[in-house]
Amino acid sequence: MYDVTIIGAGIVGAMIARTLSKYDLKICILEAENDVAMGATRANSAIVHAGFDAAEGTLKARLNVRGCALMPDICRELGVRYENNGSLVVAFSEEERATLRELFARGKANGVPDLRIVEREELLEMEPNLSQNVLCALYAPTAGIVCPYSLAIAAIGNAMDNAADLKCNFKVSAIRAGEGGYFVCSQEETVKTRIVINCAGLYADEIAKLIGDDSFAVHPRRGEYILLDKDCGHLFSRTIFRTPSALGKGILITPTVHGNLLLGPTSQNGTDKTDKDTTEEGLSKILQSTQECARSIPAQKTITSFCGLRPVGDTGDFIIRSPKAGFLHVAGIESPGLASSPAIAEYVEELLSDMIPLTPKADYNPIRESTLAFADASLAEKNRIIRENPAYGKIVCRCEGITEGEILEAIRKNPKARDLDGVKRRTRAQMGRCQGGFCGPAITELLARELKIDETSVTKFGGDSAVLAGTLKGGAQQ
Amino acid sequence: MRDLVIIGGGPAGMSAAVAAYESGIRDILILERDARLGGILQQCIHNGFGLHKFSEELTGPEYAWKYEKQVLDRGIECKLNTMVLDLSADKVITATNETDGIFQIEARAVILAMGCRERAKGALNIAGSRPAGIFSAGSAQKYINMKGCLPGKNVVILGSGDIGLIMARRMTLEGAKVHAVCELMPYSGGLARNIEQCLNDFDIPLKLSHTIVKIHGKERVEGVTIARVDETRKPIQETEEFIACDTVLFSVGLIPENELSRAAGVELSPVTNGAVVDQDRQTTIEGIFSCGNVLHVHDLVDFVSDEAEIAAVAAADYLHGKGARTVCIPLETDGKVRYTVPQRITRKKDVRLYFRVSDVYRNVNVTVTDGEKTLFSKKRAKVAPGEMESIVLKQELIENVDKLYVSLEDA
């Protein structure tokens, strides 16, 4: 029997698992997809917001500001790159300036440090690529950027290193009370647990219904993005927001920790929780909005585009509460969910301490060895690693410079990659200019070899996403 | 310190190595990232290579073997499975492989022969989902020809350049159904013989002035929506048509792989995406030469070998302290001529000028002037973007010019 079962291995479930794994608890993480971080966690703006957006007194406000403060240390412990690059909300008119003043006031009330309004001249010195029509901006030095799925993967990995279990392809279809806890069931398996924590993102309301709780609903709000080549990463240092409107923070421009430039998201309420299609209108809107904001956005440097679905709760705030004994909802975690995630985990830890005893583990290790270990190592260190393990001397992804050693590590190290997208998210192989055109076949072969399956069974992201249709007569060649 | 390092062991690199050897250079090193020499030819199992060079119809691997054998017979040193990570302006090469780890080599002369990569589907901002079943044409070719795996059974191809055309036939021969080859432009970018032999012979429809506007499918491709485009190449919504398929191949352009050239500070042309070179294929950095697809995308490997020979002979001259530059004559084009290689002439000698045009033109005179006087004029019944052309400028024509202007005039 598990002490705690977490439903959903996105950034929220991952942070909670990692935080709870410091205690003497048997923890199980259940994930419906073939891999972790498959929902909103892998398709968002990757921003650690400063915390001036959310209304005063909300959980969003409190947990955002606290999460932002916790983030640098957590990233350091988990070996994940974090950059405190700061953010600017830019205004083009006096009406927009008035909105900035509101955000400033709200930010101060929420406890956001060091906010200030920057005028045009200083602003253009800070960011020479902004449109000359810019008037002023709200500058938040404490904002940052992080890779959201790298963070989730590292947090789950660290939790697993501290004895948590991960079960993928576990789609929860029923939850029954019994024996001092709950039975959490999929079609194939049942997990017995004292406590359930519902972090199921878009499906948190459906999980709630399984215990007869229909007090909230979650609907998807679509956000499309365009990613530009690393050539463009230098165009902006800070995250650039337009002055927000009713539908959200608006379309932004941000460098990523990997050196790309990210444009987006759009904001469009939807009803289909599986519709992640990009649209011609959405992509045009992104280019139009960002081109108004900047001197030049080199759209021809597009590498890819994608769409994420925000899990929007119908209460206006994060839904973190216990509907019945031993059950905790952590639902409706839309923006600023990523920034808040360390603080959400901290809050859940508090709530849990009233439910079960939390005894710290003597051998808890908060440190996860960096997955950037090879890429960031010195030349001498790299060569030492290659002598021990020649696979690190062989480049597989030539666009991002990723070695076979790193790819094998991604397949072998918890949480193990089992498909092409999993390798991609852990190593960045297939994320470069050629988007896997060159390295795809080699990675498919490595996955087949390591997972001891046929190359035709290798998938892009589990389920029916097999890469290949079959072999030719003569069979697959190595 | 090595005399000559050649980055890339495909047809350009191998031809350059052999030509350098024949010019008296013995200290040659080829750095190749694949497990054997041959480059992209290894997976081009169709024939049509070598018609000009050898008067034979060879397959890609056969053409590659012609040069590989010459490299082996001469004992030219090759490091295989070796990826070059960096090139500096002073010709220090950083590379990596499993046995040597990460190492550096200094070279007196470098020949860039890295070839090109495919433009990815992601660059096109096509709406829809990102299911499995989307491949670049070259990737699909690698799966079929090198790994014995079939990418899919019901295919739509975007791009009627040679790679798209070849793959339409290749997939068909392995039992897949190719429903259509769509081409954004009103003409195909591929060789005429490939349209015949890859599409017409197999009744595969070629839809000119069409593009893919949406990809459907949650986990695996389920279909594409295609549409006709207008003169500005914008899709016309009323013409949208759904084609059920499980595989989409993108053959939407080749981009010379000049990351290393950029790192070294070699000047690149925004038109070719390759280095700016003179008639000897020397770049703006002395002692660094460029040839093959990394310089400009070729249609025929025969011309790649010719070009590599030019670069290698010049590199050998450079190493022997010969071949000084005496002039600098830039070449400009009129827009109908999209680019020339070389972009400048630095010695007074006969020059074979390669060029591509930007559209299909009929009954034109390829004209070279010095800004005022016509120096050269040759009639062509038809020129097309998909077929690289060349003309020879004799030394006496360019004796007293300081600029050349290449254009297409009505005949």
Short mmCIF file of N, CA, C and O in Angstrom, two decimals, chain A residues 9-50:
data_model
loop_
_atom_site.label_atom_id
_atom_site.label_comp_id
_atom_site.label_asym_id
_atom_site.label_seq_id
_atom_site.Cartn_x
_atom_site.Cartn_y
_atom_site.Cartn_z
N ALA A 9 1.76 13.42 -13.87
CA ALA A 9 3.20 13.68 -13.75
C ALA A 9 3.59 14.92 -14.56
O ALA A 9 4.56 14.91 -15.31
N GLY A 10 2.81 15.98 -14.43
CA GLY A 10 3.20 17.27 -15.00
C GLY A 10 4.07 18.00 -13.99
O GLY A 10 4.49 17.41 -12.98
N ILE A 11 4.28 19.29 -14.19
CA ILE A 11 5.18 20.02 -13.30
C ILE A 11 4.65 20.04 -11.86
O ILE A 11 5.42 19.99 -10.91
N VAL A 12 3.31 20.07 -11.72
CA VAL A 12 2.73 20.12 -10.37
C VAL A 12 2.94 18.79 -9.65
O VAL A 12 3.47 18.76 -8.54
N GLY A 13 2.53 17.71 -10.29
CA GLY A 13 2.73 16.38 -9.70
C GLY A 13 4.20 16.11 -9.43
O GLY A 13 4.57 15.52 -8.41
N ALA A 14 5.05 16.56 -10.36
CA ALA A 14 6.49 16.31 -10.23
C ALA A 14 7.06 17.03 -9.00
O ALA A 14 7.81 16.44 -8.22
N MET A 15 6.71 18.29 -8.84
CA MET A 15 7.24 19.05 -7.70
C MET A 15 6.71 18.49 -6.39
O MET A 15 7.44 18.43 -5.39
N ILE A 16 5.45 18.12 -6.38
CA ILE A 16 4.87 17.54 -5.16
C ILE A 16 5.57 16.24 -4.83
O ILE A 16 5.96 16.00 -3.68
N ALA A 17 5.77 15.40 -5.82
CA ALA A 17 6.44 14.11 -5.59
C ALA A 17 7.82 14.33 -5.02
O ALA A 17 8.26 13.67 -4.08
N ARG A 18 8.53 15.28 -5.61
CA ARG A 18 9.89 15.51 -5.18
C ARG A 18 9.93 16.03 -3.75
O ARG A 18 10.74 15.58 -2.93
N THR A 19 9.05 16.97 -3.44
CA THR A 19 8.99 17.53 -2.09
C THR A 19 8.63 16.46 -1.07
O THR A 19 9.24 16.37 -0.01
N LEU A 20 7.64 15.62 -1.39
CA LEU A 20 7.21 14.60 -0.44
C LEU A 20 8.22 13.47 -0.32
O LEU A 20 8.24 12.75 0.69
N SER A 21 9.09 13.32 -1.33
CA SER A 21 10.03 12.20 -1.29
C SER A 21 11.12 12.42 -0.25
O SER A 21 11.94 11.53 -0.02
N LYS A 22 11.13 13.59 0.39
CA LYS A 22 12.11 13.77 1.47
C LYS A 22 11.61 13.14 2.76
O LYS A 22 12.35 13.04 3.75
N TYR A 23 10.33 12.70 2.76
CA TYR A 23 9.76 12.06 3.93
C TYR A 23 9.70 10.55 3.76
O TYR A 23 9.79 10.02 2.66
N ASP A 24 9.52 9.90 4.89
CA ASP A 24 9.42 8.44 4.93
C ASP A 24 8.03 8.02 4.47
O ASP A 24 7.18 7.64 5.27
N LEU A 25 7.79 8.17 3.17
CA LEU A 25 6.48 7.86 2.60
C LEU A 25 6.67 6.99 1.37
O LEU A 25 7.63 7.20 0.63
N LYS A 26 5.77 6.05 1.16
CA LYS A 26 5.79 5.29 -0.09
C LYS A 26 4.95 6.09 -1.09
O LYS A 26 3.75 6.28 -0.89
N ILE A 27 5.59 6.55 -2.10
CA ILE A 27 4.94 7.44 -3.05
C ILE A 27 4.81 6.78 -4.41
O ILE A 27 5.77 6.15 -4.89
N CYS A 28 3.64 6.94 -5.02
CA CYS A 28 3.43 6.44 -6.37
C CYS A 28 2.95 7.59 -7.24
O CYS A 28 2.05 8.33 -6.86
N ILE A 29 3.55 7.75 -8.40
CA ILE A 29 3.12 8.76 -9.36
C ILE A 29 2.47 8.03 -10.52
O ILE A 29 3.08 7.15 -11.13
N LEU A 30 1.22 8.38 -10.82
CA LEU A 30 0.51 7.75 -11.93
C LEU A 30 0.40 8.74 -13.09
O LEU A 30 0.06 9.90 -12.88
N GLU A 31 0.69 8.26 -14.28
CA GLU A 31 0.64 9.14 -15.45
C GLU A 31 -0.05 8.40 -16.59
O GLU A 31 0.32 7.29 -16.93
N ALA A 32 -1.06 9.04 -17.20
CA ALA A 32 -1.86 8.39 -18.25
C ALA A 32 -1.06 8.19 -19.53
O ALA A 32 -1.29 7.24 -20.28
N GLU A 33 -0.12 9.12 -19.82
CA GLU A 33 0.59 9.05 -21.10
C GLU A 33 1.81 8.14 -20.99
O GLU A 33 2.11 7.61 -19.91
N ASN A 34 2.53 8.03 -22.10
CA ASN A 34 3.69 7.16 -22.17
C ASN A 34 4.90 7.77 -21.46
O ASN A 34 5.91 7.10 -21.26
N ASP A 35 4.79 9.07 -21.11
CA ASP A 35 5.94 9.76 -20.52
C ASP A 35 5.41 10.84 -19.60
O ASP A 35 4.22 11.19 -19.64
N VAL A 36 6.30 11.40 -18.79
CA VAL A 36 5.93 12.51 -17.92
C VAL A 36 5.91 13.80 -18.72
O VAL A 36 6.40 13.85 -19.85
N ALA A 37 5.34 14.84 -18.11
CA ALA A 37 5.38 16.20 -18.69
C ALA A 37 4.75 16.29 -20.07
O ALA A 37 5.23 17.02 -20.93
N MET A 38 3.65 15.55 -20.30
CA MET A 38 3.05 15.50 -21.62
C MET A 38 1.90 16.51 -21.80
O MET A 38 1.39 16.66 -22.89
N GLY A 39 1.47 17.15 -20.72
CA GLY A 39 0.33 18.06 -20.85
C GLY A 39 0.80 19.49 -21.02
O GLY A 39 1.71 19.78 -21.79
N ALA A 40 0.20 20.40 -20.25
CA ALA A 40 0.57 21.82 -20.36
C ALA A 40 2.05 22.03 -20.07
O ALA A 40 2.66 22.96 -20.59
N THR A 41 2.63 21.16 -19.26
CA THR A 41 4.03 21.30 -18.88
C THR A 41 4.97 21.36 -20.07
O THR A 41 6.04 21.97 -19.99
N ARG A 42 4.64 20.72 -21.19
CA ARG A 42 5.59 20.73 -22.29
C ARG A 42 5.27 21.77 -23.35
O ARG A 42 5.97 21.88 -24.34
N ALA A 43 4.20 22.54 -23.14
CA ALA A 43 3.83 23.52 -24.17
C ALA A 43 3.34 24.79 -23.49
O ALA A 43 2.16 25.08 -23.48
N ASN A 44 4.28 25.52 -22.88
CA ASN A 44 3.91 26.77 -22.23
C ASN A 44 5.02 27.78 -22.46
O ASN A 44 5.96 27.52 -23.22
N SER A 45 4.92 28.96 -21.83
CA SER A 45 5.86 30.03 -22.14
C SER A 45 7.19 29.90 -21.39
O SER A 45 8.10 30.68 -21.63
N ALA A 46 7.27 28.93 -20.50
CA ALA A 46 8.54 28.64 -19.81
C ALA A 46 9.01 29.82 -18.95
O ALA A 46 10.20 30.03 -18.79
N ILE A 47 8.06 30.57 -18.42
CA ILE A 47 8.42 31.77 -17.68
C ILE A 47 8.15 31.60 -16.20
O ILE A 47 7.10 31.09 -15.80
N VAL A 48 9.11 32.05 -15.40
CA VAL A 48 8.90 32.10 -13.96
C VAL A 48 8.47 33.55 -13.68
O VAL A 48 9.31 34.45 -13.57
N HIS A 49 7.16 33.73 -13.65
CA HIS A 49 6.62 35.09 -13.51
C HIS A 49 6.99 35.70 -12.17
O HIS A 49 7.13 34.99 -11.18
N ALA A 50 7.10 37.03 -12.15
CA ALA A 50 7.44 37.72 -10.90
C ALA A 50 6.29 37.70 -9.91
O ALA A 50 6.49 37.61 -8.72
#
